[in-house]
């Protein structure tokens, strides 16, 4: 059917991702220039809960232990989730009777590393790696009673298992025996024997009567015929298993009844144009201008979408990484390839992981399929961009992007539970750090609802070349004097800093223009010889200039943390507050034109510069002929637990400083509490964001306070009034509480917006929430 305007809006206006922007392959049809229709425009998937694996250790996750949720399965009734937790050699159980309020049910030791899991009747079947070494692989299939959470039987598998799948009729269990290689040995390439295989478990009768059959997978692939190293397996309705041999770039079909290989073929190659292949940290810009030729797909996860077609997630490993997914027919022909569209999706929604640009991009890790209310959907998990992309399969050979969902970091497992309208991702990444923001392995629960999609909250339009404006790391926010426009800015994670214009009159909000900050008049160079030394070394000198100004286009590499609209009195344009780093750069205010040209630079007094730490300017506001800046944390020699509020008189060109009392740290994980933004309210009043540097269950302070500078002079201590605790607003997204809320702005109609800095996915899942708080100020 023809897509209506409302349907286009409902599908996030992301159908433009499916244009033919050079994303073809050597054996696939070109990506079509017009998206196929989405069959159901009234229902969408939305995240309803996030279960942190550390909740098994304590409700507040105080324990700083490494955990993971790699692969997840569900009981037959869909009420209990069972997931693999490899760092702790156990599986965990979660009650999702109420999917919006998951409850920890405890864990069970496996006597080895659980690698995958499936369910047959009342039993969970867990593949467990017990290998003492790479050259002596071993493993077992552990059968667990889900109700009693007790082991009822174990079966030796004769090698190190990875993926596991069960046939719909319950007759067969297929276990991939990967016998993975030692990536630290030599160049980490195969062959490294012993080679892997497929084990078929005939699962008729009681578990203690089950028998196994081995299927050899050697001498099939051309790359490393003695070392197949199989990765994932999926079984169709005809009891045919498809097995991915990732490093061999090969696919194998096995008839489970006979145990015979019925067909095998290469996964082929892909060529991409207009993608980013240059890694961070230099030049640390997402430039969708590069090409990739004849790259092996090297598929990882695989799922059947019908009896005659399956989809692979082309993560890559050795020399591959086509950054997308492929729909294959059982004869080995390609029915569809995603080309560069997943890379464009990540750029459009702020989820490009620039530290992976030169490797495998967003790295699709796994795929799953399911029918929800008569519509077939494909789910593709991106490991490095931490999202789940949802595709409508209603049109033959034309998966159509329906929506994208935020996930905890590094989703590995994907599970569909159509009977309950649920989809689950298992995210394995964890990094528990005392005092600093931690990463929490988690299960994300999504529900198919008659509701509009809640993510993304912000997406970009296309540049003139047809590629999306790439963006990330939004570190400040300002509102236009009239209308619905906001302006944001990216921070030091990206070089060649930009200002972004955002239209909030549509949902999701549209990032519709980028303004590059430039210094064609050489003002930074002129400043370099005059700026005083900081406490430890010269903040700016001639040797620093190459890092601050890009000679090719005069764009700048500063650390913008605050942005404000400059009034007409001062020529319009913007004020940018750039945070300094001790011994590397100073805290500076840049006045830039509406086109981003630096027109003036304002310094701090020399005696204040001498107190500098690495936590300086975090926000800026203009009001009544003055600039007001918020410092994040106390500086050397300042009052304990008091952050500076700096006031610069634009007429007299003089500074004064007041001191803001910070809340006491209350997080069980410690850390600090500081300021992240300041916004003018009129009548000498300002709003500030005060937050701790904690995320997820560790986060306790995310607040908006109001301060009044009326009658205040240099050295005064300010008082503050709580306007809103935004922890409930952050928890309402049903994800982990985001750490860095750094942007606050009020439109002319009084509506206030809050945005977080996703740090360019540097140790984060990339989620950006632009939250409309409403008219919260009088």
XYZ file of C-alpha atoms in Angstrom, residues 43-768:
726
model
C 1.988 -0.042 16.628
C 5.609 0.348 17.634
C 8.116 -1.166 20.012
C 9.090 0.857 23.069
C 11.434 0.112 25.936
C 9.481 -0.629 29.091
C 12.255 -1.760 31.463
C 15.977 -2.232 31.956
C 17.233 -4.922 34.302
C 20.827 -4.438 35.442
C 22.513 -7.798 35.970
C 24.113 -6.454 39.151
C 20.621 -6.405 40.684
C 21.177 -10.122 41.277
C 23.931 -9.040 43.697
C 21.932 -6.337 45.482
C 19.015 -4.083 44.625
C 21.220 -0.960 44.440
C 24.138 -2.618 42.628
C 26.646 -1.547 45.269
C 28.909 -4.499 44.446
C 31.672 -3.523 42.013
C 31.760 -6.932 40.305
C 32.055 -7.658 36.611
C 28.886 -9.164 35.182
C 27.414 -9.783 31.746
C 24.218 -10.654 29.961
C 25.298 -12.199 26.703
C 22.525 -14.506 25.472
C 18.951 -14.607 26.774
C 16.088 -17.116 26.501
C 12.600 -17.279 27.949
C 10.523 -19.964 29.602
C 7.789 -21.485 27.458
C 5.169 -19.214 29.004
C 7.386 -16.174 28.479
C 7.289 -15.207 32.161
C 10.894 -16.008 33.103
C 14.091 -14.888 31.417
C 17.282 -16.911 31.681
C 20.530 -15.275 30.600
C 24.192 -16.247 30.448
C 26.616 -14.413 32.753
C 30.036 -15.580 31.596
C 32.267 -13.558 33.978
C 30.615 -15.278 36.935
C 30.231 -18.717 35.285
C 26.508 -18.717 35.958
C 23.080 -18.188 34.468
C 20.644 -15.705 35.935
C 16.865 -15.833 36.228
C 14.474 -12.880 36.020
C 10.725 -12.787 36.596
C 9.004 -10.674 33.909
C 5.410 -11.450 34.813
C 5.153 -7.674 34.780
C 7.563 -6.772 31.959
C 7.788 -3.184 33.172
C 9.010 -4.338 36.597
C 11.453 -7.262 36.245
C 12.418 -9.033 39.468
C 15.700 -10.834 40.165
C 15.225 -14.536 40.897
C 18.841 -15.466 41.553
C 21.560 -17.307 39.672
C 22.865 -20.844 39.194
C 26.535 -21.847 38.869
C 27.400 -23.716 35.685
C 30.830 -25.119 36.472
C 32.219 -23.291 33.483
C 31.526 -20.384 31.155
C 27.962 -20.383 29.785
C 28.025 -19.315 26.144
C 24.464 -19.753 24.913
C 21.024 -20.861 26.031
C 17.677 -22.099 24.731
C 14.527 -23.600 26.241
C 12.731 -26.922 25.676
C 9.556 -27.423 27.650
C 10.305 -27.000 31.354
C 14.046 -27.052 30.829
C 16.711 -24.504 29.997
C 19.518 -25.939 27.867
C 22.823 -24.162 28.450
C 25.999 -24.573 26.416
C 28.974 -24.363 28.795
C 32.634 -23.953 27.934
C 34.927 -25.959 30.222
C 38.076 -25.752 28.100
C 41.352 -25.731 30.026
C 43.081 -24.215 26.973
C 42.559 -23.294 23.330
C 44.286 -26.464 22.218
C 42.287 -28.715 24.540
C 38.711 -27.477 24.097
C 35.868 -29.077 26.032
C 32.292 -28.302 26.915
C 28.967 -29.612 28.057
C 25.243 -29.163 27.600
C 23.642 -28.474 30.981
C 19.925 -29.188 31.371
C 18.262 -27.093 34.091
C 14.734 -27.299 35.498
C 13.518 -23.705 35.194
C 11.001 -23.895 38.043
C 13.396 -25.378 40.606
C 16.553 -23.865 39.074
C 18.358 -27.157 39.537
C 20.626 -29.082 37.150
C 18.949 -32.311 36.034
C 21.438 -33.622 33.469
C 24.713 -32.870 31.671
C 25.932 -34.035 28.255
C 29.548 -33.877 27.081
C 29.910 -32.037 23.770
C 33.477 -32.859 22.786
C 34.608 -29.284 22.289
C 34.046 -25.640 23.183
C 30.424 -24.692 22.465
C 29.180 -21.323 21.331
C 25.690 -20.910 19.883
C 22.735 -23.218 20.543
C 19.305 -23.514 18.904
C 16.273 -25.775 19.162
C 13.866 -26.907 16.457
C 10.281 -25.734 16.685
C 9.031 -29.316 17.110
C 11.506 -29.880 19.942
C 13.134 -32.908 18.346
C 16.577 -31.446 17.755
C 19.033 -29.242 19.559
C 21.875 -27.891 17.439
C 25.050 -26.847 19.248
C 27.863 -25.033 17.473
C 31.257 -26.267 18.633
C 33.422 -23.295 17.793
C 36.777 -24.340 19.269
C 37.715 -20.686 19.068
C 41.221 -19.590 18.219
C 43.668 -17.756 20.458
C 43.588 -14.202 19.108
C 46.912 -13.466 20.812
C 48.649 -16.268 18.949
C 50.562 -15.004 15.930
C 48.324 -12.635 14.043
C 45.230 -14.221 15.543
C 44.207 -15.819 12.253
C 43.134 -19.398 11.531
C 43.904 -22.162 11.095
C 44.364 -23.027 14.769
C 43.391 -26.610 15.418
C 41.412 -28.474 16.565
C 38.680 -27.431 14.184
C 35.073 -26.997 15.195
C 31.907 -28.871 14.276
C 28.153 -29.021 14.808
C 26.618 -31.311 17.412
C 23.016 -32.486 16.991
C 21.248 -33.574 20.156
C 18.247 -35.815 19.573
C 16.032 -34.434 22.330
C 13.153 -36.920 22.341
C 12.321 -38.378 25.735
C 13.853 -37.603 29.132
C 17.135 -35.614 29.090
C 19.122 -38.569 30.402
C 18.178 -40.531 27.261
C 19.270 -37.899 24.760
C 21.946 -38.866 22.248
C 24.355 -36.741 20.212
C 25.557 -36.818 16.612
C 28.508 -34.887 15.194
C 28.426 -33.071 11.863
C 31.826 -32.287 10.358
C 32.183 -28.802 8.899
C 35.757 -29.124 7.632
C 36.784 -28.962 3.974
C 33.833 -26.805 3.039
C 35.129 -23.238 3.157
C 38.017 -22.198 0.932
C 39.713 -19.797 3.350
C 40.574 -22.118 6.247
C 39.104 -25.504 5.323
C 40.641 -27.340 8.291
C 39.403 -24.794 10.815
C 35.744 -23.914 10.222
C 35.299 -22.136 13.591
C 31.472 -22.015 13.380
C 29.792 -19.142 15.211
C 25.959 -19.112 15.184
C 23.157 -21.504 14.313
C 19.447 -21.104 13.571
C 16.824 -23.742 12.647
C 13.883 -23.289 10.274
C 10.459 -24.978 10.264
C 11.812 -27.773 8.065
C 14.504 -28.651 10.625
C 17.274 -27.275 8.479
C 20.039 -25.529 10.406
C 22.038 -22.649 8.979
C 25.504 -22.259 10.497
C 27.767 -19.230 10.084
C 31.505 -19.777 9.717
C 32.441 -16.196 10.438
C 36.196 -16.178 9.896
C 35.736 -18.345 6.799
C 33.038 -16.014 5.408
C 30.955 -19.089 4.744
C 27.444 -20.448 5.340
C 26.426 -24.071 5.771
C 22.989 -25.709 5.669
C 22.508 -28.954 7.601
C 19.489 -31.287 7.514
C 19.076 -32.175 11.185
C 17.120 -35.375 10.583
C 19.935 -36.935 8.562
C 22.852 -34.917 9.899
C 23.966 -34.209 6.324
C 25.337 -30.944 4.936
C 22.910 -30.165 2.125
C 24.477 -26.966 0.827
C 27.299 -24.556 1.616
C 28.368 -21.301 0.005
C 30.383 -18.162 0.536
C 28.779 -15.178 2.259
C 30.292 -12.996 -0.438
C 31.635 -9.462 -0.402
C 30.281 -5.960 -0.209
C 31.449 -2.593 -1.493
C 30.352 0.607 0.215
C 30.670 4.289 -0.586
C 30.042 7.446 1.454
C 30.959 5.955 4.813
C 33.425 6.977 7.543
C 36.613 4.893 7.693
C 38.837 7.214 9.725
C 39.161 6.332 13.377
C 39.269 8.598 16.400
C 41.125 10.403 17.902
C 42.343 12.206 14.775
C 40.750 13.934 13.045
C 37.830 12.767 15.166
C 35.150 13.834 12.766
C 32.544 11.625 11.157
C 33.075 12.220 7.450
C 30.793 10.144 5.266
C 33.017 10.496 2.222
C 35.125 7.330 2.090
C 34.766 4.030 0.232
C 35.259 0.364 1.050
C 35.718 -2.185 -1.735
C 35.158 -5.938 -1.751
C 35.051 -6.413 2.010
C 34.105 -9.880 3.254
C 30.787 -9.963 5.070
C 32.013 -12.411 7.741
C 28.563 -13.038 9.268
C 28.058 -13.540 12.984
C 24.450 -13.965 14.166
C 21.895 -15.587 11.863
C 18.139 -16.127 11.873
C 15.623 -17.721 9.531
C 12.843 -15.359 8.467
C 11.028 -18.042 6.476
C 11.620 -21.645 5.469
C 13.582 -20.452 2.434
C 15.357 -17.273 3.554
C 17.627 -16.243 6.408
C 19.364 -13.067 7.528
C 22.943 -12.675 8.710
C 24.407 -9.941 10.903
C 27.661 -9.069 9.183
C 29.849 -8.119 12.118
C 33.158 -9.060 10.553
C 36.162 -10.318 12.454
C 39.373 -10.703 10.498
C 39.137 -8.843 7.207
C 35.419 -8.315 7.016
C 32.774 -6.012 8.318
C 30.264 -4.854 5.792
C 28.513 -2.893 8.563
C 25.083 -4.213 7.730
C 22.999 -7.345 7.268
C 22.112 -9.594 4.356
C 18.986 -11.523 3.359
C 20.017 -14.816 1.717
C 18.057 -17.393 -0.229
C 18.855 -21.033 0.511
C 20.620 -21.385 -2.841
C 23.181 -18.836 -1.663
C 21.907 -15.930 -3.715
C 21.467 -12.543 -2.069
C 17.925 -11.216 -1.946
C 18.826 -7.981 -0.154
C 21.841 -6.296 1.407
C 21.619 -3.344 3.790
C 24.621 -1.615 2.217
C 25.583 1.559 4.049
C 22.128 2.212 5.502
C 22.917 1.071 9.041
C 25.926 3.396 9.114
C 23.630 6.225 8.037
C 21.119 5.293 10.704
C 23.791 5.580 13.402
C 25.005 8.931 12.083
C 21.455 10.289 11.909
C 20.576 9.447 15.505
C 23.923 10.323 17.121
C 25.108 6.729 17.605
C 28.162 6.594 15.340
C 31.045 5.093 17.291
C 33.918 7.006 15.737
C 36.505 4.925 17.576
C 35.382 1.993 15.413
C 35.235 3.808 12.088
C 38.415 2.254 10.741
C 37.444 -1.235 11.865
C 33.904 -2.501 11.421
C 31.724 0.511 12.092
C 28.546 -0.195 14.010
C 29.257 -3.968 13.934
C 25.896 -5.735 13.615
C 26.292 -8.563 16.121
C 23.080 -10.548 16.055
C 19.649 -10.843 14.471
C 16.266 -12.222 15.456
C 12.867 -12.416 13.822
C 9.284 -12.626 15.005
C 5.687 -12.121 13.951
C 3.799 -9.524 15.977
C 0.101 -9.060 15.290
C 0.327 -10.465 11.740
C 3.436 -8.435 10.838
C 6.855 -10.055 10.442
C 9.766 -8.094 11.885
C 13.536 -8.406 11.791
C 15.642 -7.140 14.698
C 19.313 -6.259 14.157
C 21.536 -5.576 17.173
C 24.465 -3.204 16.667
C 27.214 -4.050 19.134
C 29.269 -0.869 18.811
C 26.401 1.610 18.453
C 24.262 -0.068 21.132
C 20.922 0.020 19.367
C 18.364 -2.461 18.088
C 17.141 -1.663 14.582
C 13.659 -2.935 13.686
C 12.728 -3.791 10.094
C 9.314 -4.588 8.637
C 9.426 -7.699 6.417
C 6.006 -7.271 4.798
C 7.430 -6.576 1.350
C 9.271 -9.483 -0.247
C 13.046 -9.066 -0.365
C 12.748 -5.519 0.959
C 13.281 -5.122 4.709
C 12.040 -1.645 5.587
C 13.302 0.269 8.572
C 10.464 0.768 11.021
C 12.280 2.204 14.036
C 15.379 2.059 16.188
C 15.549 1.284 19.899
C 18.196 2.280 22.462
C 19.974 -0.553 24.240
C 22.362 -0.942 27.115
C 25.951 -1.072 25.908
C 27.000 -3.778 23.440
C 23.859 -5.864 22.820
C 24.794 -9.457 22.046
C 21.647 -11.545 22.424
C 18.241 -10.776 20.920
C 15.070 -12.653 21.856
C 11.532 -12.268 20.541
C 8.493 -13.337 22.585
C 5.589 -12.645 20.181
C 3.046 -14.324 22.470
C 3.624 -11.521 24.963
C 4.455 -8.755 22.469
C 7.969 -8.553 23.912
C 11.510 -8.280 22.575
C 14.577 -8.618 24.802
C 18.201 -7.650 24.276
C 21.077 -8.888 26.411
C 23.973 -6.427 26.655
C 27.269 -7.832 27.810
C 29.409 -4.743 28.337
C 30.254 -3.969 31.965
C 32.809 -1.741 33.659
C 32.273 -1.269 37.402
C 34.582 1.563 38.494
C 34.699 2.966 42.013
C 34.025 6.705 42.080
C 33.508 7.007 38.331
C 30.538 6.368 36.050
C 30.121 2.628 35.628
C 28.767 0.613 32.708
C 26.123 -1.920 33.669
C 25.420 -5.115 31.758
C 21.672 -5.362 31.363
C 18.579 -6.857 29.836
C 16.426 -4.379 27.936
C 12.742 -5.206 27.612
C 10.704 -3.741 24.751
C 6.956 -4.042 24.223
C 4.916 -3.870 21.021
C 2.325 -1.193 21.754
C -0.336 0.947 20.177
C 1.809 3.981 20.829
C 4.168 6.282 18.999
C 7.881 5.435 19.122
C 9.721 7.145 21.977
C 13.192 6.957 20.442
C 15.063 8.638 18.912
C 14.271 11.997 20.462
C 16.512 13.729 17.936
C 17.543 12.917 14.374
C 19.317 14.824 11.654
C 18.343 15.735 8.114
C 20.488 15.076 5.069
C 23.352 17.139 3.794
C 23.310 18.190 0.165
C 25.228 15.045 -0.782
C 22.390 12.852 0.499
C 24.186 11.678 3.652
C 22.841 12.505 7.119
C 24.421 15.222 9.242
C 26.483 13.170 11.712
C 26.322 14.364 15.308
C 26.971 13.278 18.871
C 28.261 14.529 22.260
C 25.837 17.433 22.756
C 27.284 19.435 25.646
C 25.186 22.588 25.824
C 21.819 23.978 24.795
C 20.352 27.407 24.027
C 16.983 28.620 22.760
C 16.271 31.113 19.997
C 14.550 34.297 21.242
C 11.379 33.347 19.366
C 9.925 30.213 17.877
C 10.799 26.562 18.411
C 14.506 26.454 17.585
C 17.206 25.206 19.913
C 20.953 25.396 19.411
C 23.344 22.742 20.673
C 27.090 22.239 20.445
C 29.446 19.265 20.375
C 32.298 19.016 22.851
C 36.002 18.125 22.755
C 35.406 14.517 21.738
C 34.978 15.857 18.212
C 37.396 18.161 16.450
C 36.255 20.862 14.073
C 33.539 21.851 16.564
C 30.055 22.658 15.342
C 26.874 24.402 16.440
C 23.639 22.559 15.636
C 20.238 24.062 14.910
C 17.350 21.911 16.166
C 13.673 22.251 15.287
C 11.519 21.105 18.218
C 8.187 21.641 16.462
C 8.307 18.087 15.102
C 8.727 14.695 16.755
C 11.409 13.529 16.865
C 13.141 16.900 16.900
C 15.120 17.618 13.737
C 18.773 18.594 13.737
C 18.464 20.629 10.572
C 21.642 22.691 10.280
C 25.314 22.512 11.285
C 27.498 25.583 11.721
C 31.236 24.962 11.817
C 33.177 27.213 14.233
C 36.153 28.776 12.430
C 38.978 31.206 13.147
C 39.845 32.781 9.770
C 41.028 35.975 11.491
C 43.708 34.217 13.543
C 42.393 35.296 16.938
C 43.518 32.084 18.641
C 47.036 32.564 17.295
C 47.066 36.133 18.561
C 45.908 34.968 21.963
C 48.567 32.284 22.221
C 51.370 34.729 22.967
C 49.398 36.695 25.575
C 47.641 34.127 27.728
C 49.210 33.690 31.181
C 50.562 30.392 32.437
C 48.305 28.017 34.327
C 49.359 26.425 37.590
C 51.408 23.734 35.886
C 52.384 24.910 32.425
C 51.524 27.276 29.605
C 47.914 26.848 28.593
C 48.466 28.114 25.084
C 51.707 28.488 23.200
C 52.775 28.192 19.601
C 53.284 24.430 19.851
C 49.633 24.001 20.845
C 48.223 25.773 17.805
C 48.097 22.800 15.411
C 45.782 21.078 17.879
C 43.535 24.123 18.178
C 43.104 25.248 14.589
C 42.835 23.032 11.515
C 44.779 24.749 8.771
C 42.762 23.207 5.946
C 39.539 25.016 6.793
C 40.361 27.078 9.912
C 37.908 25.052 11.963
C 38.800 24.812 15.648
C 39.411 22.042 18.155
C 38.253 23.565 21.427
C 36.094 22.089 24.202
C 32.688 23.758 23.944
C 30.637 23.041 27.065
C 28.183 25.933 26.982
C 26.325 27.948 24.378
C 24.147 31.051 24.614
C 22.469 33.288 22.067
C 24.231 36.642 21.723
C 21.778 39.524 21.741
C 21.558 42.090 18.944
C 23.404 44.566 21.174
C 26.495 42.454 20.716
C 25.978 41.647 17.053
C 23.970 38.472 17.393
C 25.464 35.043 16.888
C 26.582 32.955 19.850
C 28.655 32.893 23.015
C 30.610 29.666 23.443
C 32.160 28.636 26.778
C 35.144 26.356 26.215
C 36.380 24.267 29.116
C 40.098 24.118 29.655
C 42.241 21.169 30.643
C 45.054 21.615 33.151
C 48.339 22.131 31.359
C 46.728 21.869 27.929
C 44.265 24.717 27.386
C 42.590 27.595 29.193
C 38.936 28.253 29.943
C 37.816 30.783 27.334
C 34.689 32.475 26.053
C 34.383 32.753 22.290
C 32.054 35.235 20.622
C 31.143 33.803 17.236
C 28.987 35.143 14.439
C 25.786 33.537 13.209
C 27.945 31.721 10.651
C 30.405 30.461 13.279
C 33.318 32.881 12.727
C 35.206 33.725 15.932
C 34.941 37.482 16.524
C 36.356 37.843 20.024
C 37.928 35.790 22.816
C 37.451 36.564 26.505
C 39.973 35.334 29.075
C 39.834 34.806 32.809
C 42.002 36.989 35.080
C 45.558 35.714 35.515
C 45.121 34.988 39.238
C 42.058 32.858 38.505
C 43.818 31.068 35.649
C 46.467 30.076 38.158
C 43.830 28.124 40.107
C 42.678 26.112 37.075
C 41.786 22.442 37.279
C 40.432 20.226 34.517
C 36.814 20.928 35.468
C 36.099 24.490 34.390
C 33.472 26.224 32.261
C 30.314 24.138 31.915
C 27.704 26.632 30.827
C 27.176 30.228 29.775
C 24.304 32.723 29.730
C 23.929 36.340 28.623
C 21.717 38.686 30.639
C 21.575 42.455 31.265
C 24.919 43.233 29.648
C 26.747 40.442 31.431
C 27.965 36.958 30.703
C 27.502 34.409 33.475
C 29.485 31.172 33.422
C 29.213 28.115 35.640
C 32.385 26.284 36.720
C 31.895 22.569 37.202
C 33.939 21.979 40.365
C 35.876 24.029 42.926
C 39.279 25.218 41.730
C 42.564 25.099 43.602
C 42.377 27.095 46.843
C 38.651 27.845 46.499
C 36.034 27.191 49.148
C 35.506 23.473 49.670
C 32.412 22.104 47.960
C 31.663 25.448 46.288
C 31.825 25.969 42.521
C 32.439 29.385 41.003
C 29.812 31.394 39.174
C 31.741 33.878 37.052
C 30.170 37.174 35.939
C 31.790 39.129 33.125
C 30.600 42.709 32.582
C 30.610 43.284 28.841
C 30.773 47.052 29.275
C 33.603 47.335 31.806
C 35.248 44.084 30.674
C 35.776 43.014 34.271
C 35.133 39.791 36.172
C 33.537 39.034 39.521
C 32.988 35.638 41.111
C 30.384 34.193 43.442
C 30.398 30.747 45.000
C 27.673 28.130 44.570
C 27.169 25.540 47.365
C 27.186 22.039 45.890
C 25.125 19.155 47.239
C 26.957 16.542 49.252
C 27.837 13.316 47.426
C 25.198 10.679 48.187
C 25.973 7.950 45.657
C 27.083 4.654 47.149
C 29.772 4.681 44.447
C 31.212 8.017 45.565
C 32.384 10.337 42.855
C 31.688 14.054 42.770
C 28.840 16.551 42.414
C 29.207 19.599 40.164
C 27.521 22.027 37.799
C 26.803 21.284 34.141
C 24.801 24.197 32.729
C 23.456 27.672 33.427
C 20.477 29.408 31.818
C 19.148 32.957 32.205
C 15.622 33.316 33.599
C 15.383 37.116 33.680
C 15.443 39.571 36.594
C 18.990 38.474 37.471
C 17.848 34.903 38.117
C 19.436 31.835 36.589
C 18.815 28.098 36.463
C 21.663 25.614 36.836
C 22.014 21.875 36.369
C 23.661 20.179 39.319
C 24.542 16.506 38.960
C 26.767 13.739 40.181
C 29.133 11.915 37.839
C 27.252 8.640 38.263
C 25.012 6.629 35.961
C 22.438 3.866 36.194
C 21.650 2.660 39.719
C 24.615 4.666 41.082
C 23.068 8.015 40.111
C 21.401 9.973 42.929
C 21.725 13.686 42.093
C 20.337 15.112 38.853
C 18.677 18.431 39.724
C 17.749 21.851 38.415
C 18.230 24.696 40.889
C 17.460 28.414 40.669
C 19.866 31.099 41.885
C 19.420 34.874 42.201
C 22.381 37.203 41.677
C 20.517 40.356 42.704
C 22.744 42.409 44.984
C 25.526 39.822 44.915
C 29.125 40.983 44.639
C 32.519 39.395 44.243
C 33.142 36.694 46.847
C 29.518 36.232 47.940
C 28.159 32.763 48.651
C 24.896 32.119 46.821
C 21.772 30.355 47.983
C 19.794 28.002 45.767
C 16.211 26.853 45.351
C 15.285 23.441 43.974
C 13.114 23.686 40.873
C 13.028 20.064 39.753
C 14.643 16.751 40.543
C 15.025 15.259 37.065
C 15.890 11.723 38.177
C 12.230 10.726 37.643
C 12.371 12.214 34.135
C 15.507 10.229 33.332
C 14.055 7.041 34.801
C 10.900 7.554 32.748
C 12.899 6.617 29.628
C 13.049 3.080 31.140
C 16.765 2.870 30.490
C 19.749 3.353 32.770
C 19.874 6.842 34.264
C 22.125 8.858 31.973
C 25.084 10.494 33.666
C 25.887 13.657 31.799
C 22.853 15.920 31.614
C 24.543 18.999 30.229
C 22.041 21.084 28.262
C 19.110 23.192 29.468
C 17.128 25.749 27.467
C 13.761 27.495 27.617
C 11.827 28.370 24.488
C 9.897 31.615 24.160
C 6.650 29.769 24.990
C 8.111 28.700 28.355
C 8.744 25.059 27.559
C 12.052 23.814 28.945
C 14.244 21.182 27.275
C 16.943 19.026 28.837
C 19.571 17.043 26.916
C 22.424 14.733 27.872
C 25.930 14.431 26.460
C 26.516 10.883 25.162
C 30.304 11.443 25.048
C 30.478 10.274 21.440
C 29.939 6.671 22.644
C 33.293 6.804 24.404
C 32.541 4.293 27.175
C 28.811 4.764 26.792
C 25.846 3.407 24.876
C 25.301 6.571 22.850
C 21.765 7.231 24.010
C 20.713 10.875 23.693
